[in-house]
Coordinates of C-alpha atoms in Angstrom, one line a residue:
M2 CA 32.0 -0.3 -52.9
M3 CA 33.4 -3.1 -54.9
I4 CA 33.8 -1.7 -58.5
Q5 CA 35.4 -3.2 -61.9
I6 CA 38.0 -0.9 -63.2
C7 CA 38.9 -0.8 -67.1
K8 CA 42.8 -0.4 -66.6
R9 CA 43.2 -3.6 -64.3
L10 CA 40.8 -6.3 -65.2
R11 CA 40.5 -7.6 -61.9
W12 CA 38.4 -7.0 -58.5
K13 CA 39.6 -4.4 -56.1
K14 CA 38.4 -2.6 -53.1
V15 CA 38.8 1.1 -53.6
S16 CA 39.0 3.9 -51.0
Y17 CA 37.4 7.1 -50.9
R18 CA 40.8 8.8 -52.2
N19 CA 41.4 6.2 -54.9
K20 CA 38.0 6.9 -56.2
K21 CA 38.9 10.4 -57.1
S22 CA 42.2 9.3 -59.1
Y23 CA 40.1 7.1 -61.5
K24 CA 38.0 9.2 -64.0
K25 CA 36.1 6.2 -65.7
I26 CA 34.2 3.4 -63.9
L27 CA 32.5 0.8 -66.1
F28 CA 30.1 -0.6 -63.8
T29 CA 29.6 -1.8 -60.1
T30 CA 28.5 -5.3 -59.3
E31 CA 29.3 -8.2 -56.9
P32 CA 32.7 -10.1 -56.6
P33 CA 32.9 -13.5 -57.7
S34 CA 33.4 -15.0 -54.5
S35 CA 30.0 -13.6 -53.3
I36 CA 28.5 -15.0 -56.4
S37 CA 30.1 -18.4 -55.8
K38 CA 28.6 -18.3 -52.1
S39 CA 25.2 -17.2 -53.1
Q40 CA 25.2 -20.2 -55.7
S41 CA 26.6 -22.8 -53.2
K42 CA 23.8 -21.7 -50.8
D43 CA 21.1 -22.4 -53.6
T44 CA 22.6 -25.8 -54.4
K45 CA 22.5 -26.8 -50.9
K46 CA 18.8 -25.7 -50.4
T47 CA 17.9 -28.0 -53.7
A48 CA 19.9 -30.9 -52.1
L49 CA 18.0 -33.8 -51.1
C50 CA 18.3 -35.7 -47.7
K51 CA 19.3 -39.4 -48.1
A52 CA 17.3 -40.2 -44.9
C53 CA 14.2 -38.7 -45.4
G54 CA 14.2 -37.7 -49.4
E55 CA 13.3 -33.8 -48.4
K56 CA 14.7 -31.0 -50.3
S57 CA 14.9 -28.4 -47.2
H58 CA 18.0 -30.0 -45.8
S59 CA 20.9 -32.2 -47.0
R60 CA 21.5 -34.6 -44.0
R61 CA 19.7 -36.2 -41.1
S62 CA 22.0 -33.9 -38.6
S63 CA 19.7 -31.0 -39.5
K64 CA 16.9 -30.6 -37.1
A65 CA 14.5 -30.1 -39.8
C66 CA 14.8 -34.0 -40.7
K67 CA 12.2 -36.3 -39.6
F68 CA 15.0 -38.7 -38.5
Y69 CA 17.0 -36.1 -36.9
E70 CA 20.0 -37.8 -35.3
A71 CA 22.9 -35.3 -33.4
K72 CA 26.4 -35.6 -34.6
S73 CA 28.4 -38.1 -32.4
G74 CA 31.3 -35.6 -31.9
K75 CA 29.4 -33.2 -30.2
D76 CA 28.0 -33.5 -26.7
I77 CA 24.6 -32.7 -25.8
P78 CA 24.8 -30.0 -23.0
A79 CA 23.2 -31.0 -19.7
A80 CA 20.3 -29.0 -18.2
E81 CA 21.4 -26.2 -15.9
S82 CA 20.2 -25.9 -12.4
S83 CA 20.0 -22.5 -10.8
H84 CA 18.5 -21.0 -7.4
F85 CA 16.0 -18.4 -7.6
I86 CA 13.5 -16.8 -5.1
I87 CA 9.9 -16.1 -5.9
K88 CA 8.7 -13.0 -4.0
S89 CA 5.1 -13.2 -3.0
N90 CA 2.6 -11.4 -0.6
L91 CA 2.0 -13.4 2.6
R92 CA -1.8 -12.6 2.6
N93 CA -2.1 -13.4 -1.2
S94 CA -0.4 -16.8 -0.5
M95 CA -2.9 -17.6 2.4
L96 CA -5.9 -16.8 0.0
L97 CA -4.5 -19.4 -2.3
S98 CA -6.2 -22.8 -2.7
N99 CA -9.3 -22.0 -0.4
R100 CA -6.6 -20.7 2.5
I101 CA -6.0 -24.2 3.6
M102 CA -3.1 -25.5 1.4
L103 CA -0.5 -22.8 2.4
Q104 CA -1.7 -22.2 6.0
S105 CA 1.2 -24.3 7.4
F106 CA 3.6 -22.7 5.0
C107 CA 2.8 -19.0 6.1
N108 CA 2.8 -20.3 9.8
E109 CA 6.4 -21.5 9.5
V110 CA 7.9 -18.5 7.8
R111 CA 6.2 -16.4 10.3
R112 CA 7.6 -18.4 13.4
V113 CA 11.0 -18.1 11.5
V114 CA 10.8 -14.5 11.2
E115 CA 9.8 -14.0 14.7
H116 CA 13.0 -16.0 16.2
N117 CA 15.3 -14.1 13.9
R118 CA 13.6 -10.9 15.4
D119 CA 13.8 -11.9 19.0
V120 CA 17.4 -13.2 18.7
S121 CA 18.8 -9.9 16.8
Y122 CA 17.1 -7.8 19.5
I123 CA 18.9 -9.8 22.5
M124 CA 22.2 -9.8 20.2
S125 CA 22.3 -5.9 19.7
M126 CA 21.7 -5.4 23.1
F127 CA 24.4 -7.7 24.5
V128 CA 27.1 -6.4 21.8
N129 CA 26.5 -2.6 23.1
Y130 CA 26.6 -3.9 26.7
F131 CA 30.0 -6.1 26.1
I132 CA 31.6 -3.2 24.3
V133 CA 31.0 -0.9 27.3
R134 CA 32.1 -3.5 29.5
C135 CA 35.5 -3.7 27.8
I136 CA 35.8 -0.1 27.9
R137 CA 35.0 0.4 31.7
D138 CA 37.6 -2.6 32.5
N139 CA 40.3 -1.6 30.5
Q140 CA 40.3 -4.5 28.1
A141 CA 40.9 -4.5 24.3
I142 CA 37.7 -4.6 22.2
P143 CA 37.8 -7.6 19.9
K144 CA 37.8 -7.2 16.2
L145 CA 34.0 -6.8 15.2
S146 CA 34.1 -9.7 12.7
H147 CA 30.9 -11.8 12.1
T148 CA 32.8 -15.0 12.1
K149 CA 34.9 -14.3 15.3
F150 CA 32.5 -12.2 17.2
I151 CA 28.9 -11.5 16.3
Y152 CA 28.1 -14.9 15.0
P153 CA 29.4 -16.5 18.1
V154 CA 27.5 -14.3 20.3
M155 CA 24.3 -15.3 18.5
S156 CA 25.5 -18.9 18.8
I157 CA 25.4 -18.7 22.5
I158 CA 21.9 -16.9 22.6
I159 CA 20.5 -19.7 20.8
G160 CA 22.3 -22.5 22.8
L161 CA 24.6 -23.6 20.0
G162 CA 27.8 -22.0 21.1
R163 CA 31.1 -23.9 20.2
P164 CA 34.4 -23.3 21.8
T165 CA 36.3 -20.5 20.3
P166 CA 39.1 -18.0 21.4
L167 CA 36.7 -15.5 22.9
Y168 CA 34.2 -18.2 23.9
D169 CA 34.7 -18.3 27.7
M170 CA 34.9 -14.2 27.6
I171 CA 31.9 -13.8 25.9
R172 CA 29.9 -16.6 27.9
N173 CA 30.9 -14.9 31.2
A174 CA 29.8 -11.5 29.8
F175 CA 26.5 -12.8 28.6
N176 CA 25.8 -14.4 32.0
G177 CA 26.3 -11.0 33.7
F178 CA 24.1 -9.3 31.2
V179 CA 21.5 -11.8 31.7
Q180 CA 21.3 -11.1 35.4
E181 CA 21.2 -7.4 34.8
I182 CA 18.2 -7.2 32.6
N183 CA 16.4 -9.7 34.5
Q184 CA 17.0 -8.0 37.8
D185 CA 14.3 -5.4 37.7
A186 CA 12.0 -7.4 35.7
P187 CA 9.2 -9.5 37.4
L188 CA 10.2 -12.7 38.5
N189 CA 7.3 -14.4 36.4
E190 CA 8.2 -12.4 33.2
P191 CA 12.0 -12.1 32.8
I192 CA 13.3 -10.3 29.7
Y193 CA 15.6 -13.0 28.8
R194 CA 14.4 -16.7 29.0
A195 CA 16.5 -19.3 27.5
E196 CA 14.0 -21.4 26.3
N197 CA 12.3 -18.8 24.2
Y198 CA 15.6 -18.2 22.2
R199 CA 16.7 -21.9 21.6
S200 CA 17.5 -22.9 18.0
I201 CA 14.6 -24.0 15.9
G202 CA 17.0 -24.7 12.7
Y203 CA 17.6 -22.4 9.8
T204 CA 20.9 -21.1 11.1
S205 CA 21.8 -19.9 7.5
I206 CA 19.3 -17.1 7.9
L207 CA 21.0 -16.0 11.5
T208 CA 24.2 -16.3 9.7
Q209 CA 23.1 -13.6 6.9
T210 CA 21.7 -11.6 9.8
A211 CA 25.2 -11.6 11.6
K212 CA 26.8 -10.3 8.3
I213 CA 24.1 -7.5 8.1
Y214 CA 24.6 -6.4 11.5
T215 CA 28.4 -6.5 11.3
E216 CA 28.3 -4.4 8.3
L217 CA 25.8 -1.8 9.9
I218 CA 28.2 -1.5 12.9
K219 CA 31.1 -0.3 10.8
N220 CA 29.0 1.8 8.3
H221 CA 27.5 3.6 11.6
V222 CA 31.1 4.2 13.1
A223 CA 32.6 5.5 9.9
H224 CA 29.5 7.7 9.0
N225 CA 29.1 9.3 12.5
F226 CA 32.9 9.6 13.5
E227 CA 33.9 13.0 12.0
T228 CA 30.3 14.5 12.8
R229 CA 30.3 13.6 16.4
T230 CA 33.8 14.8 16.9
V231 CA 33.1 18.1 15.7
R232 CA 29.9 18.5 17.7
Y233 CA 32.0 17.4 20.8
F234 CA 34.6 20.1 20.2
L235 CA 31.7 22.7 19.6
K236 CA 29.9 21.8 22.7
R237 CA 33.2 21.8 24.9
M238 CA 33.8 25.4 23.6
S239 CA 30.3 26.5 24.0
N240 CA 30.0 25.4 27.5
R241 CA 30.6 28.3 30.2
D242 CA 31.6 25.9 32.9
D243 CA 34.3 24.1 30.6
A244 CA 37.7 24.9 30.8
F245 CA 37.9 25.3 27.0
Y246 CA 34.9 27.6 26.9
V247 CA 35.6 30.3 24.0
D248 CA 34.1 33.6 24.3
T249 CA 33.6 34.4 20.6
T250 CA 31.2 34.0 18.0
V251 CA 29.4 30.6 17.1
S252 CA 31.2 30.7 13.6
N253 CA 34.6 31.0 15.1
R254 CA 33.8 28.1 17.2
R255 CA 32.6 26.0 14.5
Y256 CA 35.6 26.9 12.5
L257 CA 38.1 26.0 15.2
S258 CA 36.2 22.6 15.8
N259 CA 36.7 21.5 12.5
F260 CA 40.4 22.5 12.4
I261 CA 41.3 20.6 15.3
S262 CA 39.3 17.7 13.8
K263 CA 41.2 17.9 10.7
Y264 CA 44.5 18.4 12.6
A265 CA 43.9 15.2 14.5
S266 CA 43.4 13.2 11.3
I267 CA 46.8 14.0 10.1
T268 CA 49.1 11.1 10.0
K269 CA 52.2 12.9 10.7
R270 CA 51.3 16.2 12.7
P271 CA 53.8 18.8 12.7
N272 CA 55.6 19.7 16.0
I273 CA 54.4 23.3 15.9
L274 CA 51.0 24.4 15.3
D275 CA 50.4 27.0 12.5
S276 CA 48.8 30.0 14.3
R277 CA 48.0 31.8 11.1
S278 CA 44.9 29.0 10.4
I279 CA 43.6 29.8 14.0
P280 CA 41.8 33.2 14.9
P281 CA 43.8 35.4 17.2
G282 CA 43.8 34.5 20.8
L283 CA 42.6 30.9 20.3
T284 CA 45.7 29.0 19.8
Q285 CA 46.3 28.1 23.5
I286 CA 42.6 26.7 23.7
A287 CA 43.1 24.6 20.6
I288 CA 46.4 23.1 21.7
G289 CA 45.1 22.3 25.1
L290 CA 41.9 20.6 23.8
M291 CA 44.0 18.6 21.4
N292 CA 46.5 17.5 23.7
E293 CA 43.5 16.2 26.1
C294 CA 41.6 14.4 23.2
L295 CA 44.5 13.1 20.7
P296 CA 45.2 10.1 23.1
Y297 CA 41.5 8.9 23.0
M298 CA 41.3 9.3 19.0
D299 CA 44.3 7.7 18.0
P300 CA 45.4 6.1 15.3
P301 CA 44.9 8.3 12.6
P302 CA 43.8 9.1 9.4
F303 CA 40.0 9.3 10.2
E304 CA 39.1 8.8 6.7
P305 CA 35.7 6.8 6.6
D306 CA 37.3 3.9 4.7
C307 CA 40.1 3.6 7.3
V308 CA 37.7 3.8 10.3
K309 CA 35.4 1.3 8.7
A310 CA 38.4 -1.3 8.2
S311 CA 39.3 -1.5 12.1
C312 CA 36.1 0.4 13.6
E313 CA 36.5 -1.3 17.0
R314 CA 39.8 1.0 17.5
Y315 CA 37.6 4.1 17.6
L316 CA 34.8 3.1 19.9
L317 CA 36.7 4.3 22.9
W318 CA 36.6 7.9 21.6
L319 CA 33.0 7.6 20.6
Y320 CA 32.0 6.4 24.1
R321 CA 33.8 9.6 25.4
V322 CA 31.9 11.8 22.9
M323 CA 28.8 9.9 24.1
L324 CA 29.4 10.7 27.8
G325 CA 30.6 14.1 27.1
M326 CA 27.2 15.1 25.3
K327 CA 24.8 13.7 27.8
N328 CA 25.3 17.1 29.7
Y329 CA 24.5 19.2 26.7
T330 CA 24.7 22.6 26.9
P331 CA 22.8 24.8 24.2
I332 CA 25.1 26.7 21.6
T333 CA 24.3 30.4 22.0
R334 CA 25.9 33.4 20.5
Q335 CA 28.1 35.8 22.1
G336 CA 26.4 38.1 24.8
H337 CA 23.3 35.8 25.0

């Protein structure tokens, strides 16, 4: 609080500790600076404007003046433009203006959505076909980027493909894909007919679809890599016809499956396996199963972020897991 003290005839800020040291306080009031400021404000209110003669303001630069003029030194900011989206129900839009005015707009939206759906469906089928073909032919899987792989695939489908480093490879694979999917279809009703997928414009929408699809692939591989790996090991050790069958409880099999998965994820693996972490009598089975699977699982580590960053390097192992899980044997307890 601002107080006036008898010993020092001047205005001063006094803290909480200093208040205890002073015994006599004459009175409290506002400092002279605040008084002068309030007086100056009152004088400004009573000042007359030379332009219009009113007392509410003192110059024409005030917006209250009838003859308002902006100061020459300040530039008037230009109006800002922004892009926005208005969400609306298609049915409600069709009901507007007696169901006539927006009918063409609704039909165009429906046509674009159906085209994007059909192209995405064929693209998804071909990407799976292309990856499996690369694995079977012992070819390197290209990096799953929306600019270098996914969007070029979509461009070939809609007939707007441009030469890229992978264009010839993707084009030849796509021709083989079309022949295979139309092989068993009726002649009059092929599954893929090029004229049904020609570009109708709106390629920016297809670009966004390619980005989303690429992100979905990466998330799928990163999310399911460890889960399906552990399930695959558990299935191998639970199958009586498998060389790595373990005649023990399900809990021990599950523990051993998680142990092998964690051990394979280590970047610098020890040369000697610690047998104290494995149930008795299962060390040799664990070593044999790891030696068989590690060449397909590399490179470690298998953290979700690492797998997502280069998911194409782990598709070979997931393909092997998929083939191994086809002949699935139900997991039974010991003695059943």
